[in-house]
PDB file of N, CA and C in Angstrom:
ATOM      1  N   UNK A 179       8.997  33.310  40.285  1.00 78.00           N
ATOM      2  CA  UNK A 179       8.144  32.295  39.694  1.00 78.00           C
ATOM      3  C   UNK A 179       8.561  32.052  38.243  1.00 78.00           C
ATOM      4  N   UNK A 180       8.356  30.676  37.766  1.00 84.00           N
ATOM      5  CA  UNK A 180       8.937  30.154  36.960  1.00 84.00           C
ATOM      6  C   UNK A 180       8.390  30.770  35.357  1.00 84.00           C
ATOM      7  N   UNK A 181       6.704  30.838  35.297  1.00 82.00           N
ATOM      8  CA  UNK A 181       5.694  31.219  34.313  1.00 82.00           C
ATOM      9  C   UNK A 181       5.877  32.953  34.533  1.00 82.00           C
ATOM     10  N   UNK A 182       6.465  33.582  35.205  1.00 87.00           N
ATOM     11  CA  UNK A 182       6.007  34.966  34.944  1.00 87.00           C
ATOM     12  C   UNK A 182       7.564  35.466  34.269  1.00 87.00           C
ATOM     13  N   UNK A 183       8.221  34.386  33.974  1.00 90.00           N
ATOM     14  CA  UNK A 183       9.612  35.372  33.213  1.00 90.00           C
ATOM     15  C   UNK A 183       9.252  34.599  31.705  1.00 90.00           C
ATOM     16  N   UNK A 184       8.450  34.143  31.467  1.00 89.00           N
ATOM     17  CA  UNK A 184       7.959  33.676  30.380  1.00 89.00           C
ATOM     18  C   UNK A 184       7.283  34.488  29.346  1.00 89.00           C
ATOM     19  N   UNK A 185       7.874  34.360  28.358  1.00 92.00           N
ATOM     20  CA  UNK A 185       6.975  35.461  26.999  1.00 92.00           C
ATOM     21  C   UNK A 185       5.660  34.740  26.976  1.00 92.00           C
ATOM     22  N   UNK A 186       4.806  35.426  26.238  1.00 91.00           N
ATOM     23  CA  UNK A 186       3.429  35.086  25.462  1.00 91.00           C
ATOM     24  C   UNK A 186       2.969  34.301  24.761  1.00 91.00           C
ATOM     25  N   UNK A 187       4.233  34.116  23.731  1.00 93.00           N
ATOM     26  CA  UNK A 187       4.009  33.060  23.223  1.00 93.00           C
ATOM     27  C   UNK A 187       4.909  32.049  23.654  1.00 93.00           C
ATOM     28  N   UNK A 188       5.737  31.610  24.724  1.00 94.00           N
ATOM     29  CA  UNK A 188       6.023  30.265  25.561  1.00 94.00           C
ATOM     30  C   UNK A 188       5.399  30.168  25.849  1.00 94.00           C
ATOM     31  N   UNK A 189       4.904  30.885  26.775  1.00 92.00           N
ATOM     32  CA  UNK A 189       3.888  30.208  27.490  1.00 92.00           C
ATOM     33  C   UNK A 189       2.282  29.628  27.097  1.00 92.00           C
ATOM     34  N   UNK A 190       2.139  30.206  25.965  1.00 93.00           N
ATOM     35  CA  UNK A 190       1.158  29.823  25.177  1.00 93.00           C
ATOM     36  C   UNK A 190       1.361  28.269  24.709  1.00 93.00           C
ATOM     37  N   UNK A 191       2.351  28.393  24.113  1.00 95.00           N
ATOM     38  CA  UNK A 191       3.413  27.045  23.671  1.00 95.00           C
ATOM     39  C   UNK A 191       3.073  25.959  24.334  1.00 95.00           C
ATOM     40  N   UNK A 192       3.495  26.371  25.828  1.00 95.00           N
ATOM     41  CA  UNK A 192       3.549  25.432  26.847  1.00 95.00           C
ATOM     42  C   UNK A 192       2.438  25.342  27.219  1.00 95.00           C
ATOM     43  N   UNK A 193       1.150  25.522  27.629  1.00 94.00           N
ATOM     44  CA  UNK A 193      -0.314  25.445  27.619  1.00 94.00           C
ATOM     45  C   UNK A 193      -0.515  24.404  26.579  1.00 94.00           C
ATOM     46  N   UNK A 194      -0.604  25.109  25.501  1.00 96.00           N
ATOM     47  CA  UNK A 194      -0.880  24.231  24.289  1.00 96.00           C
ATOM     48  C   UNK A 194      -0.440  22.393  24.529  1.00 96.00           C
ATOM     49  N   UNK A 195       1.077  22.329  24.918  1.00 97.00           N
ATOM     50  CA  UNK A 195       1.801  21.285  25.123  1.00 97.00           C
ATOM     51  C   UNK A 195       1.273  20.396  25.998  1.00 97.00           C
ATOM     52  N   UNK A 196       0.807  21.051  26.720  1.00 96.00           N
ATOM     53  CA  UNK A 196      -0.383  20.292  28.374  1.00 96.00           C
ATOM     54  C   UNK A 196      -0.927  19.512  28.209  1.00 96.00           C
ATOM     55  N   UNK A 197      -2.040  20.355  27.473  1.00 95.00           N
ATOM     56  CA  UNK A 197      -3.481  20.286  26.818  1.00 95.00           C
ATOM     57  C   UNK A 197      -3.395  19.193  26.267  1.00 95.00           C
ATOM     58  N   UNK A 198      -2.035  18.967  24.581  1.00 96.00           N
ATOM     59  CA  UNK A 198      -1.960  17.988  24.165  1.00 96.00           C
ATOM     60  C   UNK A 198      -1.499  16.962  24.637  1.00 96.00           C
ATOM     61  N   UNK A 199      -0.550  16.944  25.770  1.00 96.00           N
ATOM     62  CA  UNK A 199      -0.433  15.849  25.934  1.00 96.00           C
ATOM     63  C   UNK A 199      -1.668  15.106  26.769  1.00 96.00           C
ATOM     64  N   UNK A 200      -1.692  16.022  27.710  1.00 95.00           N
ATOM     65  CA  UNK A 200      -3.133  15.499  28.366  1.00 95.00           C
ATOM     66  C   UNK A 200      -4.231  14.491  27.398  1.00 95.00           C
ATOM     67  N   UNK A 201      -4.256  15.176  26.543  1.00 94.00           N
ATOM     68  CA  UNK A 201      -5.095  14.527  25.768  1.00 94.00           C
ATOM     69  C   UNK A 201      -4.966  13.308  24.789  1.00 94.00           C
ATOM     70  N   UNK A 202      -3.352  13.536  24.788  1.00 95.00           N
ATOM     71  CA  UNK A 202      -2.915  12.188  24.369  1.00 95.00           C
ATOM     72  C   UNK A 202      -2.916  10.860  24.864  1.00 95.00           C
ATOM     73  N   UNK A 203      -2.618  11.255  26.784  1.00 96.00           N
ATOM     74  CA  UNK A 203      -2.694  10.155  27.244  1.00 96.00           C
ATOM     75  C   UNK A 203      -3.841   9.690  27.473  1.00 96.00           C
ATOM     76  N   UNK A 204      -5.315  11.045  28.029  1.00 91.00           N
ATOM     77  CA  UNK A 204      -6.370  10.327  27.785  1.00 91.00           C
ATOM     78  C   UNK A 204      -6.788   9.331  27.030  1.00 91.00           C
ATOM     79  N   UNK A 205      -6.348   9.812  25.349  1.00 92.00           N
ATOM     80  CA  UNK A 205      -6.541   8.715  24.402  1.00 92.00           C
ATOM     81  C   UNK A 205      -6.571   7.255  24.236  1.00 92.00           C
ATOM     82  N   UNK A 206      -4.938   7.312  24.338  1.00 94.00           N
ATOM     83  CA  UNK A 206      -3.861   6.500  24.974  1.00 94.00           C
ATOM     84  C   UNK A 206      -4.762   4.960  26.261  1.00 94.00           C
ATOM     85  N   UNK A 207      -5.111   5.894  27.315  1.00 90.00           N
ATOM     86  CA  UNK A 207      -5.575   5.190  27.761  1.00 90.00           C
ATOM     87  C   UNK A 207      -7.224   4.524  27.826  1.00 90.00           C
ATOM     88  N   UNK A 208      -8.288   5.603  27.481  1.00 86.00           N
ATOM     89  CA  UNK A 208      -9.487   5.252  26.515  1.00 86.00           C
ATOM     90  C   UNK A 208      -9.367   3.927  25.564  1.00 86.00           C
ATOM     91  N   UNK A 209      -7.909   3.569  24.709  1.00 88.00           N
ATOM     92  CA  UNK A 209      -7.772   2.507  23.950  1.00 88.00           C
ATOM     93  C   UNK A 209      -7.301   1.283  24.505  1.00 88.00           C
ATOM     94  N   UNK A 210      -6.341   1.839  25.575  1.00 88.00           N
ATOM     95  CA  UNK A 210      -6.101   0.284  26.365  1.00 88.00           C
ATOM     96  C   UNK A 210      -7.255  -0.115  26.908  1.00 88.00           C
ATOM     97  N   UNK A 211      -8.240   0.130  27.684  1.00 82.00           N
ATOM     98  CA  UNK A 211      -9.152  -0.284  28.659  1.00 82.00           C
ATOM     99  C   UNK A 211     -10.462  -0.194  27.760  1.00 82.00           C
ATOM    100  N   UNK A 212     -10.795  -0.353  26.707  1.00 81.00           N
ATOM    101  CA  UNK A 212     -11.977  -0.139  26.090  1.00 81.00           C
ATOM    102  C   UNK A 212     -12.539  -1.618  26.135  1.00 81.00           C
ATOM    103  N   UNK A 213     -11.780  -2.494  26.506  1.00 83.00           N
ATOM    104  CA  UNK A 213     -12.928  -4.103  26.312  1.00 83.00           C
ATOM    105  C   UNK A 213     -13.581  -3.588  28.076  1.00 83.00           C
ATOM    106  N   UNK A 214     -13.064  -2.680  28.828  1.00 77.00           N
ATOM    107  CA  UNK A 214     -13.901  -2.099  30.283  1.00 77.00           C
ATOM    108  C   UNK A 214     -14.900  -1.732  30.129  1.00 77.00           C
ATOM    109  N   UNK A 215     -15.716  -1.161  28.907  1.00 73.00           N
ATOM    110  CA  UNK A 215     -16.187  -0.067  28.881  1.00 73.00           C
ATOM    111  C   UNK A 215     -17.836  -0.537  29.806  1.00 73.00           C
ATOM    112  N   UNK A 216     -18.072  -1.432  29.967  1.00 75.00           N
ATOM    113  CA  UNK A 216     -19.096  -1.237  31.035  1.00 75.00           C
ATOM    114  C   UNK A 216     -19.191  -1.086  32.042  1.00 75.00           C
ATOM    115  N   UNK A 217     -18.069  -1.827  32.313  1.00 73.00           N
ATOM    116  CA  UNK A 217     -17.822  -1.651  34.133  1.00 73.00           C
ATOM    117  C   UNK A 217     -17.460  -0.043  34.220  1.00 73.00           C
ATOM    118  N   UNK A 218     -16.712   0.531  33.398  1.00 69.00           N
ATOM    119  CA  UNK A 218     -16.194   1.512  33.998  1.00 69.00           C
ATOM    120  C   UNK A 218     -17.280   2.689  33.508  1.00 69.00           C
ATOM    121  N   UNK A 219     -18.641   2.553  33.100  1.00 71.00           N
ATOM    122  CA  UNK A 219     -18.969   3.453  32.166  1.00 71.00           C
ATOM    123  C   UNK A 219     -20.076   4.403  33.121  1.00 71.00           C
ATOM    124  N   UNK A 220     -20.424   3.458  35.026  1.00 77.00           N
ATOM    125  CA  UNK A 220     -20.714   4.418  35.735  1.00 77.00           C
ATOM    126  C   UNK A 220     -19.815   5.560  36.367  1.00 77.00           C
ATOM    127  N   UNK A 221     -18.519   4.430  37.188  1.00 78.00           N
ATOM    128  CA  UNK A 221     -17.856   5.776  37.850  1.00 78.00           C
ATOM    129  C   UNK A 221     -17.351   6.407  37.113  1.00 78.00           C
ATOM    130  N   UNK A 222     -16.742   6.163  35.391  1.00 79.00           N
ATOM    131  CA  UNK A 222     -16.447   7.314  34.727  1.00 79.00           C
ATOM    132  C   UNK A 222     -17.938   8.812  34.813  1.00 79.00           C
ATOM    133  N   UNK A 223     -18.821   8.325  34.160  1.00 82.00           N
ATOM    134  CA  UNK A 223     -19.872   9.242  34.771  1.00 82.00           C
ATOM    135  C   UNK A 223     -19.882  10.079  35.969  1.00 82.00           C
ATOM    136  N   UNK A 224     -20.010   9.693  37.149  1.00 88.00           N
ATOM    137  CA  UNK A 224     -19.864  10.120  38.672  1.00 88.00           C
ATOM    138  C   UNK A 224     -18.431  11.172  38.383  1.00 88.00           C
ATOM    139  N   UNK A 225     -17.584  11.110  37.861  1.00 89.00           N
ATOM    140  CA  UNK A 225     -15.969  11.897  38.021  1.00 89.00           C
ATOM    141  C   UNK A 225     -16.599  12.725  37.091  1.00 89.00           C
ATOM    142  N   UNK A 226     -17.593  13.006  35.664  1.00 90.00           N
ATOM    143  CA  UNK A 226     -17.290  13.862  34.875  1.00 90.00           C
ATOM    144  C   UNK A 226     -18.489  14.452  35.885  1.00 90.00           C
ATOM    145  N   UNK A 227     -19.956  13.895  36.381  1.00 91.00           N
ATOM    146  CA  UNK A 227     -20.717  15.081  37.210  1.00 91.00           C
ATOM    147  C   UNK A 227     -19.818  15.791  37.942  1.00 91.00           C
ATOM    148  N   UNK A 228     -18.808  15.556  38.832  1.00 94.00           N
ATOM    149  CA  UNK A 228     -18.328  16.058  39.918  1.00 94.00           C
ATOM    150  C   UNK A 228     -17.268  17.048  39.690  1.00 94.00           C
ATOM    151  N   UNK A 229     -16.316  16.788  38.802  1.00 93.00           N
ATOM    152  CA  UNK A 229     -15.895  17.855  37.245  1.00 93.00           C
ATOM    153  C   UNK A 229     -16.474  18.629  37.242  1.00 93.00           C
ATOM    154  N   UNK A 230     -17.474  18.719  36.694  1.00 95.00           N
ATOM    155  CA  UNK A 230     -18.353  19.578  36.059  1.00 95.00           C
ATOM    156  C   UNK A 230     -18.662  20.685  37.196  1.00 95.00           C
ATOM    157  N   UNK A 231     -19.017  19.814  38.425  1.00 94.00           N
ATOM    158  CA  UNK A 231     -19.567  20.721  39.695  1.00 94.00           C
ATOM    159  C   UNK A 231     -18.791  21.592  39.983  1.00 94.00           C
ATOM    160  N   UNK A 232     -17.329  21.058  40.176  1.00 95.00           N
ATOM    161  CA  UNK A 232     -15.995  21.701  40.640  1.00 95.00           C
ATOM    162  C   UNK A 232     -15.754  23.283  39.761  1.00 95.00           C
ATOM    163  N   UNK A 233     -15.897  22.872  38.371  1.00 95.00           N
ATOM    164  CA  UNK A 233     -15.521  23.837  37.371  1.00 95.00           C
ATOM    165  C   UNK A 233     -17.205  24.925  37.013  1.00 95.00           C
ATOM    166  N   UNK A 234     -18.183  24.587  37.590  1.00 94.00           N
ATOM    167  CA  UNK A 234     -19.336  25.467  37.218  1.00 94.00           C
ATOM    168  C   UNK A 234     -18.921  26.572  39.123  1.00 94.00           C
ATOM    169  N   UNK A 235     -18.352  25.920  40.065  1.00 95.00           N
ATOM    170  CA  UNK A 235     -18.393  26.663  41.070  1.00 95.00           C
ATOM    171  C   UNK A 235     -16.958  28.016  41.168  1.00 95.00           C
ATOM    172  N   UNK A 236     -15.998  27.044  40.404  1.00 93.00           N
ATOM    173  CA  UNK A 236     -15.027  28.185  40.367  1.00 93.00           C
ATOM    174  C   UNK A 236     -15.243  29.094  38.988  1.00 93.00           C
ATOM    175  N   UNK A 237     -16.213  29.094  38.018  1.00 92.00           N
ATOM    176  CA  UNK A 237     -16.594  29.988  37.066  1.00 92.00           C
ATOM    177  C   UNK A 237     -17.363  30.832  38.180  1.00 92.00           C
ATOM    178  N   UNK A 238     -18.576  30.403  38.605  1.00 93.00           N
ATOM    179  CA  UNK A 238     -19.199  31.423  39.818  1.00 93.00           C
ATOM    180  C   UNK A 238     -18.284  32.374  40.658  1.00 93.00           C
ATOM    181  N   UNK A 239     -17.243  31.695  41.012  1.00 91.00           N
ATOM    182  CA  UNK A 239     -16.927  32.470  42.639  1.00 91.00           C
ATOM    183  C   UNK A 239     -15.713  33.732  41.761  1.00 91.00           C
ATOM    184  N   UNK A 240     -15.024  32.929  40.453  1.00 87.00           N
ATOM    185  CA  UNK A 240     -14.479  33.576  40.028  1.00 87.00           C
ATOM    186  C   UNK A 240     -14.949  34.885  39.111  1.00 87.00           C
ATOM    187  N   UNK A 241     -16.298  34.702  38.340  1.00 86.00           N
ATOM    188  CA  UNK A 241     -17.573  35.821  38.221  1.00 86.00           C
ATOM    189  C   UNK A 241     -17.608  36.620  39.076  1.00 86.00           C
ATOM    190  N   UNK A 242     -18.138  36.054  40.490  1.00 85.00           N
ATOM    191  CA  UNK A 242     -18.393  37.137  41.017  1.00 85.00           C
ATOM    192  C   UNK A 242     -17.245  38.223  42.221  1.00 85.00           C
ATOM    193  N   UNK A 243     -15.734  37.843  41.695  1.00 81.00           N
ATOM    194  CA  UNK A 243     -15.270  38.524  42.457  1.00 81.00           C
ATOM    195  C   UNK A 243     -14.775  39.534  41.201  1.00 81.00           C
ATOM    196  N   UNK A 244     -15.191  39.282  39.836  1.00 76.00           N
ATOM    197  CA  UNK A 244     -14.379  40.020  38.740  1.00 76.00           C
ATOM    198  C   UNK A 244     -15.746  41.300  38.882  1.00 76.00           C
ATOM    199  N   UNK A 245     -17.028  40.891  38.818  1.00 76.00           N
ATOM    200  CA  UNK A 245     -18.154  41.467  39.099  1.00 76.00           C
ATOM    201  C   UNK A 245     -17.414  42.572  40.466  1.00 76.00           C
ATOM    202  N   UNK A 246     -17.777  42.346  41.521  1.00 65.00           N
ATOM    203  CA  UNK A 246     -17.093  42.959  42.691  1.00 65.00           C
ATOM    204  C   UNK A 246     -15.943  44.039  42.544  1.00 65.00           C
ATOM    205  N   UNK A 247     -14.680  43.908  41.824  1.00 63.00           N
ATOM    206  CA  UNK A 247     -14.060  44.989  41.252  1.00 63.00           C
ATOM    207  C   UNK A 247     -14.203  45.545  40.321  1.00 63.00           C
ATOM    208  N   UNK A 248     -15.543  45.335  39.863  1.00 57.00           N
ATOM    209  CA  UNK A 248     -15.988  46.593  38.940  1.00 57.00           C
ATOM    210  C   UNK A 248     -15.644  48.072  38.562  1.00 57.00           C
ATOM    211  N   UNK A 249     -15.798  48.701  38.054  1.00 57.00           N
ATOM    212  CA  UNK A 249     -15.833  50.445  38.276  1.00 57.00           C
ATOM    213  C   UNK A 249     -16.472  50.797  38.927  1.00 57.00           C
ATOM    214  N   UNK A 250     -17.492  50.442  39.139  1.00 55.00           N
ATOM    215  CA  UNK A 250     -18.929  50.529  39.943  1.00 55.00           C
ATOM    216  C   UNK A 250     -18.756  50.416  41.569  1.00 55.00           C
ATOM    217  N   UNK A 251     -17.715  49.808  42.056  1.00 52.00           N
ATOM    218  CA  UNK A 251     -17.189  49.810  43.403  1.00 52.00           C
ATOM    219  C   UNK A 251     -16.285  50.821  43.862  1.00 52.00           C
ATOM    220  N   UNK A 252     -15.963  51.744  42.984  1.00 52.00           N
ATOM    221  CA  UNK A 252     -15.261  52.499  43.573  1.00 52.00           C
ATOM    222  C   UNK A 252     -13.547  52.215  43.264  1.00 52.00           C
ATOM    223  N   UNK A 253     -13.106  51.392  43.332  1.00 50.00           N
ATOM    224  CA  UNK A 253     -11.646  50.974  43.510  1.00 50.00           C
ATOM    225  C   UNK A 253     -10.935  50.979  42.167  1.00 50.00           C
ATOM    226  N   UNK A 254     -11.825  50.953  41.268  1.00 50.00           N
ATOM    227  CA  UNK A 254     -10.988  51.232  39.720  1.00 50.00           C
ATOM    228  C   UNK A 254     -10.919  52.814  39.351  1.00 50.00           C
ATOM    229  N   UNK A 255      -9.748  52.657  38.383  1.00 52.00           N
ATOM    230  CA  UNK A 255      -9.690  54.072  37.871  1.00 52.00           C
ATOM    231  C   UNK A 255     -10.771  54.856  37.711  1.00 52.00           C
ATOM    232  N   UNK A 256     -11.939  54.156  36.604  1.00 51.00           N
ATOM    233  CA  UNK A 256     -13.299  54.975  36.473  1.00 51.00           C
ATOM    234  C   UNK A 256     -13.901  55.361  37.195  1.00 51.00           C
ATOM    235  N   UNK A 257     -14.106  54.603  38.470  1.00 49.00           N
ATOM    236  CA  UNK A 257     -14.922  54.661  39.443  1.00 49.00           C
ATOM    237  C   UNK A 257     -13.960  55.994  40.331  1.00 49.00           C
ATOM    238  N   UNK A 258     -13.544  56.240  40.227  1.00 50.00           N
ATOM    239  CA  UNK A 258     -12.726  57.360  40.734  1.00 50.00           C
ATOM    240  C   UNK A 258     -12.831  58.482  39.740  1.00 50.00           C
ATOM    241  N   UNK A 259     -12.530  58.631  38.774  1.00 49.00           N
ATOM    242  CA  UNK A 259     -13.052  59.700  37.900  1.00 49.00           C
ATOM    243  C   UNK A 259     -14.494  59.695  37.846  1.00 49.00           C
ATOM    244  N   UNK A 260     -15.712  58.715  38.033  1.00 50.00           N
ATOM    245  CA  UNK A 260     -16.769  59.259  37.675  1.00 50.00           C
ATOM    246  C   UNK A 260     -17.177  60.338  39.451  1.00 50.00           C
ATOM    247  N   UNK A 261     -16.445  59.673  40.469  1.00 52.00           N
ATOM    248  CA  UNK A 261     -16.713  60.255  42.252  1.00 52.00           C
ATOM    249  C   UNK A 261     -16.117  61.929  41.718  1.00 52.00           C
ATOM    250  N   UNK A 262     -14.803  61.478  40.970  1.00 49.00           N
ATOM    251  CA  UNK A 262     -14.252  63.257  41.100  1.00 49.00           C
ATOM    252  C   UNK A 262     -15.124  64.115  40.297  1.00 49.00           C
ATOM    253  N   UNK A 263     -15.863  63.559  39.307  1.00 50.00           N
ATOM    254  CA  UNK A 263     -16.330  64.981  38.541  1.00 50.00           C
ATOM    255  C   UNK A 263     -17.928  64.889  38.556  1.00 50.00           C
ATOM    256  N   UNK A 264     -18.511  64.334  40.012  1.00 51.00           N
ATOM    257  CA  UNK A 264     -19.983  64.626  40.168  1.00 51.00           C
ATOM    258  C   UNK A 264     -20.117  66.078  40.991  1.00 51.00           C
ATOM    259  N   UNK A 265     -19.237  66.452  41.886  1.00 54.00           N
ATOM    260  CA  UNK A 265     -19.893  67.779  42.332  1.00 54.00           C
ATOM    261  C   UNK A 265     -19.484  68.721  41.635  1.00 54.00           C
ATOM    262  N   UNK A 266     -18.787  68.848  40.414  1.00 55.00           N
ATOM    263  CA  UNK A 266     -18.904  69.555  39.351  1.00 55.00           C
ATOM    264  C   UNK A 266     -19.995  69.372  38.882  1.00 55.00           C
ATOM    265  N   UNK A 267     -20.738  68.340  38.066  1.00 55.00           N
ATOM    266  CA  UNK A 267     -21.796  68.196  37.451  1.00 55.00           C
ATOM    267  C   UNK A 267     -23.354  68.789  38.418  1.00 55.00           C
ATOM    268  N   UNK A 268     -23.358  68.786  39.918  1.00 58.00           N
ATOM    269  CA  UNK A 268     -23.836  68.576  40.157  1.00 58.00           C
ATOM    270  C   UNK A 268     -24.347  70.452  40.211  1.00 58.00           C
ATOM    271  N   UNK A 269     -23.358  71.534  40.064  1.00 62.00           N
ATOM    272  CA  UNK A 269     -23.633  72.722  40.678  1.00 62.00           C
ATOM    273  C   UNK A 269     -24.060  73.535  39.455  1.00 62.00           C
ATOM    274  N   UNK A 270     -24.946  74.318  38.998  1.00 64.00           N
ATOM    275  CA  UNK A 270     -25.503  74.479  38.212  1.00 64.00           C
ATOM    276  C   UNK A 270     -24.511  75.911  37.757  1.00 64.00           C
ATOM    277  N   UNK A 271     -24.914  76.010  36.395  1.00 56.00           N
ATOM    278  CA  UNK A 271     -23.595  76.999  35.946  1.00 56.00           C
ATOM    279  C   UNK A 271     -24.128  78.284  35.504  1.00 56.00           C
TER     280      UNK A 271
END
């Protein structure tokens, strides 16, 4: 894969570069079409609700699978050191 032989800061670089251009052309095009702005000022609306929906559901699903590999499940390091040293704790000395 192309991004994983990439340093930290390329690839940062290149993010950054996205972002801006993305946002350039948004601009870009926000200024050509602005005598639109009524006609277009519902379905622009309708695309940013549905945006919004898209990106509040993959914050959720992506929450709760970071939630899920917790320490607390068992499968991380901690969660393995806290299993190994309870029946020590547990036998009175």
């Amino acid at each position: 894969m192309f991004f994983f032989r990439l340093s930290s800061l390329e690839l940062g670089l290149l993010i950054f570069a996205v972002i801006f251009a993305a946002t350039g052309a948004g601009v870009l095009l926000g200024w050509r079409h602005r005598h639109r702005s009524e006609t277009l000022r519902e379905p622009f609306g309708a695309l940013q609700g549905a945006l919004l929906g898209v990106v509040g559901l993959l914050l959720a699903f992506g929450l709760a699978l970071a939630v899920d590999r917790g320490p607390a499940s068992g499968r991380g390091d901690r969660g393995q050191r806290d299993r190994h040293h309870l029946p020590a704790r547990a036998i009175p000395g």
